[in-house]
């Protein structure tokens, strides 16, 4: 069975601080995809990144970076120099070759305080 | 084509009534997914279609729920004899056939059963 665990239910940081959101996953598939989505108060799920299980290179996109470590089954997300607009719920998710749907974690609610 | 469209955005209904939601996926996307998200939780998979074929249904999808995608384009999700526990955000997503393609989510339909 596939599973995504986001142990941090809620995080609050002061603006300009860096913050890391943790994600641990379980899967038996050898080929799988990991995702991060952002859900602002408006409710829409905004796609942030998709990672193939064969590509363990870390990725940076502006203030966002992702650390994929197969050895620990983790796919953590770091926001550098956080801004109030980063306040949202962030979901880590997983899909595998044998099971054609995305499984989401319960999400981490991030509060960036001015 | 601006993305996945869902209609209506909000629906308030009395317990026991039937409701129907519509999802228009991105036109070239063969796969369409329905998810349900309750407060404080991540989206949970309900069902998905490849073209007009419904390939998988979650155990969450009780007999009161039915989904269709008659011509492989738009999809409808109907809930019969609604219950208060059906109150949730219903999200639709679509993607192309290739597993490497990302999932695009619509803005969702928020259902409130009173």
PDB file of C-alpha atoms in Angstrom:
ATOM      1  CA  UNK A   1       0.000   0.000   0.000  1.00  0.00           C
ATOM      2  CA  UNK A   2       1.131   3.521  -0.669  1.00  0.00           C
ATOM      3  CA  UNK A   3       1.242   6.088   2.079  1.00  0.00           C
ATOM      4  CA  UNK A   4       2.402   9.650   2.586  1.00  0.00           C
ATOM      5  CA  UNK A   5       3.110  11.027   6.037  1.00  0.00           C
ATOM      6  CA  UNK A   6       3.411  14.693   6.842  1.00  0.00           C
ATOM      7  CA  UNK A   7       4.137  14.691  10.534  1.00  0.00           C
ATOM      8  CA  UNK A   8       3.945  18.463  10.940  1.00  0.00           C
ATOM      9  CA  UNK A   9       0.315  19.456  11.211  1.00  0.00           C
ATOM     10  CA  UNK A  10       0.934  23.164  11.592  1.00  0.00           C
ATOM     11  CA  UNK A  11       4.007  25.398  11.511  1.00  0.00           C
ATOM     12  CA  UNK A  12       4.351  29.091  12.285  1.00  0.00           C
ATOM     13  CA  UNK A  13       7.421  31.122  11.444  1.00  0.00           C
ATOM     14  CA  UNK A  14       8.193  34.782  11.249  1.00  0.00           C
ATOM     15  CA  UNK A  15       8.567  36.310   7.820  1.00  0.00           C
ATOM     16  CA  UNK A  16      12.026  35.954   6.258  1.00  0.00           C
ATOM     17  CA  UNK A  17      12.825  32.831   8.221  1.00  0.00           C
ATOM     18  CA  UNK A  18      13.537  29.594   6.377  1.00  0.00           C
ATOM     19  CA  UNK A  19      11.143  26.711   6.909  1.00  0.00           C
ATOM     20  CA  UNK A  20      11.243  23.030   5.959  1.00  0.00           C
ATOM     21  CA  UNK A  21       8.184  20.881   5.488  1.00  0.00           C
ATOM     22  CA  UNK A  22       8.774  17.181   5.968  1.00  0.00           C
ATOM     23  CA  UNK A  23       7.368  14.363   3.872  1.00  0.00           C
ATOM     24  CA  UNK A  24       7.947  10.641   4.252  1.00  0.00           C
ATOM     25  CA  UNK A  25       6.458   8.138   1.849  1.00  0.00           C
ATOM     26  CA  UNK A  26       5.929   4.400   1.508  1.00  0.00           C
ATOM     27  CA  UNK A  27       5.586   2.502  -1.746  1.00  0.00           C
ATOM     28  CA  UNK A  28       6.466  -0.865  -3.251  1.00  0.00           C
ATOM     29  CA  UNK A  29       6.683   0.517  -6.761  1.00  0.00           C
ATOM     30  CA  UNK A  30      10.123   0.903  -8.275  1.00  0.00           C
ATOM     31  CA  UNK A  31       8.886   3.723 -10.455  1.00  0.00           C
ATOM     32  CA  UNK A  32       6.898   6.402  -8.729  1.00  0.00           C
ATOM     33  CA  UNK A  33       6.347  10.123  -8.692  1.00  0.00           C
ATOM     34  CA  UNK A  34       6.386  12.539  -5.803  1.00  0.00           C
ATOM     35  CA  UNK A  35       4.551  15.836  -5.757  1.00  0.00           C
ATOM     36  CA  UNK A  36       4.105  18.942  -3.699  1.00  0.00           C
ATOM     37  CA  UNK A  37       0.952  21.019  -3.971  1.00  0.00           C
ATOM     38  CA  UNK A  38       0.060  24.313  -2.333  1.00  0.00           C
ATOM     39  CA  UNK A  39      -3.516  25.042  -1.259  1.00  0.00           C
ATOM     40  CA  UNK A  40      -4.085  28.701  -0.444  1.00  0.00           C
ATOM     41  CA  UNK A  41      -7.264  29.848   1.340  1.00  0.00           C
ATOM     42  CA  UNK A  42      -9.046  30.040  -2.021  1.00  0.00           C
ATOM     43  CA  UNK A  43      -8.997  26.226  -2.060  1.00  0.00           C
ATOM     44  CA  UNK A  44      -7.398  25.468  -5.397  1.00  0.00           C
ATOM     45  CA  UNK A  45      -4.547  22.972  -5.438  1.00  0.00           C
ATOM     46  CA  UNK A  46      -1.523  24.610  -7.017  1.00  0.00           C
ATOM     47  CA  UNK A  47       1.077  22.281  -8.471  1.00  0.00           C
ATOM     48  CA  UNK A  48       4.615  23.022  -7.263  1.00  0.00           C
ATOM     49  CA  UNK A  49       6.803  20.108  -8.323  1.00  0.00           C
ATOM     50  CA  UNK A  50       6.828  16.536  -9.603  1.00  0.00           C
ATOM     51  CA  UNK A  51       9.803  14.244  -9.086  1.00  0.00           C
ATOM     52  CA  UNK A  52      10.523  10.898 -10.753  1.00  0.00           C
ATOM     53  CA  UNK A  53      11.858   8.202  -8.436  1.00  0.00           C
ATOM     54  CA  UNK A  54      14.946   7.794 -10.602  1.00  0.00           C
ATOM     55  CA  UNK A  55      15.950  11.410 -10.311  1.00  0.00           C
ATOM     56  CA  UNK A  56      17.396  12.141  -6.905  1.00  0.00           C
ATOM     57  CA  UNK A  57      18.863  15.482  -7.770  1.00  0.00           C
ATOM     58  CA  UNK A  58      17.739  18.225  -5.500  1.00  0.00           C
ATOM     59  CA  UNK A  59      15.833  20.993  -7.172  1.00  0.00           C
ATOM     60  CA  UNK A  60      15.696  24.707  -6.572  1.00  0.00           C
ATOM     61  CA  UNK A  61      13.112  27.084  -7.933  1.00  0.00           C
ATOM     62  CA  UNK A  62      13.511  30.599  -6.653  1.00  0.00           C
ATOM     63  CA  UNK A  63      12.925  30.501  -2.898  1.00  0.00           C
ATOM     64  CA  UNK A  64      11.709  26.911  -3.047  1.00  0.00           C
ATOM     65  CA  UNK A  65      13.920  23.846  -2.871  1.00  0.00           C
ATOM     66  CA  UNK A  66      13.274  20.151  -2.575  1.00  0.00           C
ATOM     67  CA  UNK A  67      15.453  17.436  -1.060  1.00  0.00           C
ATOM     68  CA  UNK A  68      14.655  13.938  -2.315  1.00  0.00           C
ATOM     69  CA  UNK A  69      16.375  11.096  -0.433  1.00  0.00           C
ATOM     70  CA  UNK A  70      15.433   7.584  -1.458  1.00  0.00           C
ATOM     71  CA  UNK A  71      17.465   6.076   1.385  1.00  0.00           C
ATOM     72  CA  UNK A  72      15.126   7.632   3.928  1.00  0.00           C
ATOM     73  CA  UNK A  73      12.025   7.735   1.686  1.00  0.00           C
ATOM     74  CA  UNK A  74      11.751  11.448   2.204  1.00  0.00           C
ATOM     75  CA  UNK A  75      10.935  14.364  -0.036  1.00  0.00           C
ATOM     76  CA  UNK A  76      11.275  17.522   2.021  1.00  0.00           C
ATOM     77  CA  UNK A  77      10.380  21.014   0.919  1.00  0.00           C
ATOM     78  CA  UNK A  78      12.190  24.148   2.052  1.00  0.00           C
ATOM     79  CA  UNK A  79      11.063  27.724   1.651  1.00  0.00           C
ATOM     80  CA  UNK A  80      13.886  30.217   2.017  1.00  0.00           C
ATOM     81  CA  UNK A  81      13.229  33.743   3.227  1.00  0.00           C
ATOM     82  CA  UNK A  82       9.541  33.034   3.748  1.00  0.00           C
ATOM     83  CA  UNK A  83       6.892  35.593   2.882  1.00  0.00           C
ATOM     84  CA  UNK A  84       3.368  36.115   4.134  1.00  0.00           C
ATOM     85  CA  UNK A  85       2.042  34.979   0.737  1.00  0.00           C
ATOM     86  CA  UNK A  86       3.544  31.573   1.415  1.00  0.00           C
ATOM     87  CA  UNK A  87       0.902  30.989   4.077  1.00  0.00           C
ATOM     88  CA  UNK A  88      -1.131  28.007   2.907  1.00  0.00           C
ATOM     89  CA  UNK A  89      -1.609  24.298   3.379  1.00  0.00           C
ATOM     90  CA  UNK A  90       1.055  22.252   1.623  1.00  0.00           C
ATOM     91  CA  UNK A  91       0.469  18.692   0.527  1.00  0.00           C
ATOM     92  CA  UNK A  92       3.007  16.077  -0.345  1.00  0.00           C
ATOM     93  CA  UNK A  93       1.691  13.342  -2.641  1.00  0.00           C
ATOM     94  CA  UNK A  94       2.721  10.120  -4.347  1.00  0.00           C
ATOM     95  CA  UNK A  95       1.670   8.171  -7.404  1.00  0.00           C
ATOM     96  CA  UNK A  96       3.057   4.880  -8.621  1.00  0.00           C
ATOM     97  CA  UNK A  97       3.209   2.905 -11.810  1.00  0.00           C
ATOM     98  CA  UNK A  98       0.942   0.160 -10.523  1.00  0.00           C
ATOM     99  CA  UNK A  99      -1.700   2.412  -9.044  1.00  0.00           C
ATOM    100  CA  UNK A 100      -2.866   5.255 -11.208  1.00  0.00           C
ATOM    101  CA  UNK A 101      -3.930   7.839  -8.684  1.00  0.00           C
ATOM    102  CA  UNK A 102      -2.285  10.347  -6.388  1.00  0.00           C
ATOM    103  CA  UNK A 103      -2.199   9.622  -2.694  1.00  0.00           C
ATOM    104  CA  UNK A 104      -1.969  12.735  -0.555  1.00  0.00           C
ATOM    105  CA  UNK A 105      -0.605  13.321   2.893  1.00  0.00           C
ATOM    106  CA  UNK A 106      -2.759  15.134   5.423  1.00  0.00           C
ATOM    107  CA  UNK A 107      -0.982  18.395   4.726  1.00  0.00           C
ATOM    108  CA  UNK A 108       0.993  20.923   6.727  1.00  0.00           C
ATOM    109  CA  UNK A 109      -0.614  24.269   7.449  1.00  0.00           C
ATOM    110  CA  UNK A 110       2.039  26.957   7.219  1.00  0.00           C
ATOM    111  CA  UNK A 111       1.579  30.350   8.843  1.00  0.00           C
ATOM    112  CA  UNK A 112       4.037  33.077   7.939  1.00  0.00           C
ATOM    113  CA  UNK A 113       3.754  35.834  10.511  1.00  0.00           C
ATOM    114  CA  UNK A 114       4.554  39.429   9.504  1.00  0.00           C
TER     115      UNK A 114
ATOM    116  CA  UNK B   1      -8.130  25.976 -22.691  1.00  0.00           C
ATOM    117  CA  UNK B   2      -7.422  27.472 -19.314  1.00  0.00           C
ATOM    118  CA  UNK B   3      -7.389  24.354 -17.172  1.00  0.00           C
ATOM    119  CA  UNK B   4      -9.812  22.097 -15.373  1.00  0.00           C
ATOM    120  CA  UNK B   5     -13.220  23.679 -14.793  1.00  0.00           C
ATOM    121  CA  UNK B   6     -15.684  22.651 -12.137  1.00  0.00           C
ATOM    122  CA  UNK B   7     -19.259  23.739 -11.746  1.00  0.00           C
ATOM    123  CA  UNK B   8     -20.759  24.884  -9.469  1.00  0.00           C
ATOM    124  CA  UNK B   9     -18.153  26.383  -7.143  1.00  0.00           C
ATOM    125  CA  UNK B  10     -20.475  26.154  -4.188  1.00  0.00           C
ATOM    126  CA  UNK B  11     -23.596  24.129  -3.516  1.00  0.00           C
ATOM    127  CA  UNK B  12     -25.820  24.192  -0.456  1.00  0.00           C
ATOM    128  CA  UNK B  13     -28.441  21.490  -0.318  1.00  0.00           C
ATOM    129  CA  UNK B  14     -30.854  20.028   2.164  1.00  0.00           C
ATOM    130  CA  UNK B  15     -30.252  16.575   3.508  1.00  0.00           C
ATOM    131  CA  UNK B  16     -31.895  13.969   1.333  1.00  0.00           C
ATOM    132  CA  UNK B  17     -31.664  15.943  -1.893  1.00  0.00           C
ATOM    133  CA  UNK B  18     -29.668  14.838  -4.924  1.00  0.00           C
ATOM    134  CA  UNK B  19     -26.815  16.932  -6.270  1.00  0.00           C
ATOM    135  CA  UNK B  20     -24.747  16.749  -9.427  1.00  0.00           C
ATOM    136  CA  UNK B  21     -21.368  18.311 -10.095  1.00  0.00           C
ATOM    137  CA  UNK B  22     -19.645  18.773 -13.412  1.00  0.00           C
ATOM    138  CA  UNK B  23     -15.988  18.679 -14.351  1.00  0.00           C
ATOM    139  CA  UNK B  24     -14.514  19.761 -17.687  1.00  0.00           C
ATOM    140  CA  UNK B  25     -10.929  18.518 -17.963  1.00  0.00           C
ATOM    141  CA  UNK B  26      -8.160  19.897 -20.118  1.00  0.00           C
ATOM    142  CA  UNK B  27      -9.230  18.893 -23.600  1.00  0.00           C
ATOM    143  CA  UNK B  28      -6.321  16.635 -24.528  1.00  0.00           C
ATOM    144  CA  UNK B  29      -6.296  14.835 -21.158  1.00  0.00           C
ATOM    145  CA  UNK B  30      -7.627  11.280 -21.320  1.00  0.00           C
ATOM    146  CA  UNK B  31      -7.605  10.641 -17.597  1.00  0.00           C
ATOM    147  CA  UNK B  32      -9.993  12.256 -15.168  1.00  0.00           C
ATOM    148  CA  UNK B  33     -10.061  11.884 -11.388  1.00  0.00           C
ATOM    149  CA  UNK B  34     -12.487  12.782  -8.630  1.00  0.00           C
ATOM    150  CA  UNK B  35     -11.297  13.492  -5.094  1.00  0.00           C
ATOM    151  CA  UNK B  36     -13.031  14.533  -1.898  1.00  0.00           C
ATOM    152  CA  UNK B  37     -11.461  16.764   0.698  1.00  0.00           C
ATOM    153  CA  UNK B  38     -12.910  17.299   4.138  1.00  0.00           C
ATOM    154  CA  UNK B  39     -11.809  20.006   6.522  1.00  0.00           C
ATOM    155  CA  UNK B  40      -8.278  19.566   7.751  1.00  0.00           C
ATOM    156  CA  UNK B  41      -7.575  16.548   5.588  1.00  0.00           C
ATOM    157  CA  UNK B  42      -5.790  15.869   2.353  1.00  0.00           C
ATOM    158  CA  UNK B  43      -7.769  15.045  -0.772  1.00  0.00           C
ATOM    159  CA  UNK B  44      -8.989  11.445  -0.872  1.00  0.00           C
ATOM    160  CA  UNK B  45      -9.357   9.536  -4.101  1.00  0.00           C
ATOM    161  CA  UNK B  46     -12.905   8.643  -5.177  1.00  0.00           C
ATOM    162  CA  UNK B  47     -12.747   7.382  -8.747  1.00  0.00           C
ATOM    163  CA  UNK B  48     -11.064   7.818 -12.091  1.00  0.00           C
ATOM    164  CA  UNK B  49     -11.731   7.452 -15.801  1.00  0.00           C
ATOM    165  CA  UNK B  50      -9.603   6.723 -18.786  1.00  0.00           C
ATOM    166  CA  UNK B  51     -11.606   8.185 -21.624  1.00  0.00           C
ATOM    167  CA  UNK B  52     -15.175   7.026 -20.931  1.00  0.00           C
ATOM    168  CA  UNK B  53     -14.204   3.934 -18.949  1.00  0.00           C
ATOM    169  CA  UNK B  54     -14.415   4.104 -15.167  1.00  0.00           C
ATOM    170  CA  UNK B  55     -11.365   2.105 -14.137  1.00  0.00           C
ATOM    171  CA  UNK B  56     -11.322   2.343 -10.376  1.00  0.00           C
ATOM    172  CA  UNK B  57     -13.651   3.279  -7.551  1.00  0.00           C
ATOM    173  CA  UNK B  58     -12.656   3.851  -3.949  1.00  0.00           C
ATOM    174  CA  UNK B  59     -14.464   2.213  -1.072  1.00  0.00           C
ATOM    175  CA  UNK B  60     -15.337   5.775  -0.104  1.00  0.00           C
ATOM    176  CA  UNK B  61     -17.706   5.844  -3.054  1.00  0.00           C
ATOM    177  CA  UNK B  62     -20.889   4.471  -1.547  1.00  0.00           C
ATOM    178  CA  UNK B  63     -23.903   3.354  -3.565  1.00  0.00           C
ATOM    179  CA  UNK B  64     -25.275   6.868  -3.313  1.00  0.00           C
ATOM    180  CA  UNK B  65     -22.414   8.174  -5.437  1.00  0.00           C
ATOM    181  CA  UNK B  66     -22.204   7.717  -9.166  1.00  0.00           C
ATOM    182  CA  UNK B  67     -19.831   9.196 -11.693  1.00  0.00           C
ATOM    183  CA  UNK B  68     -19.996   9.243 -15.456  1.00  0.00           C
ATOM    184  CA  UNK B  69     -17.924  10.397 -18.355  1.00  0.00           C
ATOM    185  CA  UNK B  70     -20.190   9.539 -21.263  1.00  0.00           C
ATOM    186  CA  UNK B  71     -18.146  10.760 -24.206  1.00  0.00           C
ATOM    187  CA  UNK B  72     -14.745  10.773 -22.636  1.00  0.00           C
ATOM    188  CA  UNK B  73     -14.831  14.529 -22.235  1.00  0.00           C
ATOM    189  CA  UNK B  74     -16.617  16.135 -19.279  1.00  0.00           C
ATOM    190  CA  UNK B  75     -17.603  14.133 -16.210  1.00  0.00           C
ATOM    191  CA  UNK B  76     -20.412  14.345 -13.699  1.00  0.00           C
ATOM    192  CA  UNK B  77     -20.494  13.220 -10.091  1.00  0.00           C
ATOM    193  CA  UNK B  78     -23.928  12.677  -8.596  1.00  0.00           C
ATOM    194  CA  UNK B  79     -24.713  12.175  -4.936  1.00  0.00           C
ATOM    195  CA  UNK B  80     -28.160  10.845  -4.162  1.00  0.00           C
ATOM    196  CA  UNK B  81     -29.970  11.312  -0.841  1.00  0.00           C
ATOM    197  CA  UNK B  82     -27.248  13.566   0.500  1.00  0.00           C
ATOM    198  CA  UNK B  83     -26.175  13.286   4.117  1.00  0.00           C
ATOM    199  CA  UNK B  84     -24.431  15.815   6.318  1.00  0.00           C
ATOM    200  CA  UNK B  85     -21.294  13.707   6.138  1.00  0.00           C
ATOM    201  CA  UNK B  86     -21.135  14.379   2.416  1.00  0.00           C
ATOM    202  CA  UNK B  87     -20.235  18.003   3.107  1.00  0.00           C
ATOM    203  CA  UNK B  88     -16.796  18.462   1.606  1.00  0.00           C
ATOM    204  CA  UNK B  89     -14.839  19.945  -1.256  1.00  0.00           C
ATOM    205  CA  UNK B  90     -15.090  17.784  -4.362  1.00  0.00           C
ATOM    206  CA  UNK B  91     -12.049  18.144  -6.578  1.00  0.00           C
ATOM    207  CA  UNK B  92     -11.573  17.052 -10.137  1.00  0.00           C
ATOM    208  CA  UNK B  93      -8.205  16.505 -11.791  1.00  0.00           C
ATOM    209  CA  UNK B  94      -7.071  15.469 -15.231  1.00  0.00           C
ATOM    210  CA  UNK B  95      -3.890  14.393 -16.915  1.00  0.00           C
ATOM    211  CA  UNK B  96      -2.649  12.976 -20.187  1.00  0.00           C
ATOM    212  CA  UNK B  97      -1.948   9.270 -20.593  1.00  0.00           C
ATOM    213  CA  UNK B  98       1.755   9.362 -20.020  1.00  0.00           C
ATOM    214  CA  UNK B  99       2.659   8.673 -16.403  1.00  0.00           C
ATOM    215  CA  UNK B 100       5.223  11.443 -16.473  1.00  0.00           C
ATOM    216  CA  UNK B 101       2.518  14.022 -16.986  1.00  0.00           C
ATOM    217  CA  UNK B 102       1.342  16.026 -14.044  1.00  0.00           C
ATOM    218  CA  UNK B 103      -2.141  16.175 -12.647  1.00  0.00           C
ATOM    219  CA  UNK B 104      -4.025  19.443 -13.015  1.00  0.00           C
ATOM    220  CA  UNK B 105      -6.700  20.135 -10.438  1.00  0.00           C
ATOM    221  CA  UNK B 106      -9.797  22.249 -10.757  1.00  0.00           C
ATOM    222  CA  UNK B 107     -10.915  24.766  -8.153  1.00  0.00           C
ATOM    223  CA  UNK B 108     -13.371  22.312  -6.670  1.00  0.00           C
ATOM    224  CA  UNK B 109     -17.036  22.296  -5.743  1.00  0.00           C
ATOM    225  CA  UNK B 110     -17.728  22.956  -2.089  1.00  0.00           C
ATOM    226  CA  UNK B 111     -20.807  21.057  -0.959  1.00  0.00           C
ATOM    227  CA  UNK B 112     -22.641  21.924   2.237  1.00  0.00           C
ATOM    228  CA  UNK B 113     -25.471  19.656   3.311  1.00  0.00           C
ATOM    229  CA  UNK B 114     -27.781  21.259   5.860  1.00  0.00           C
TER     230      UNK B 114
END
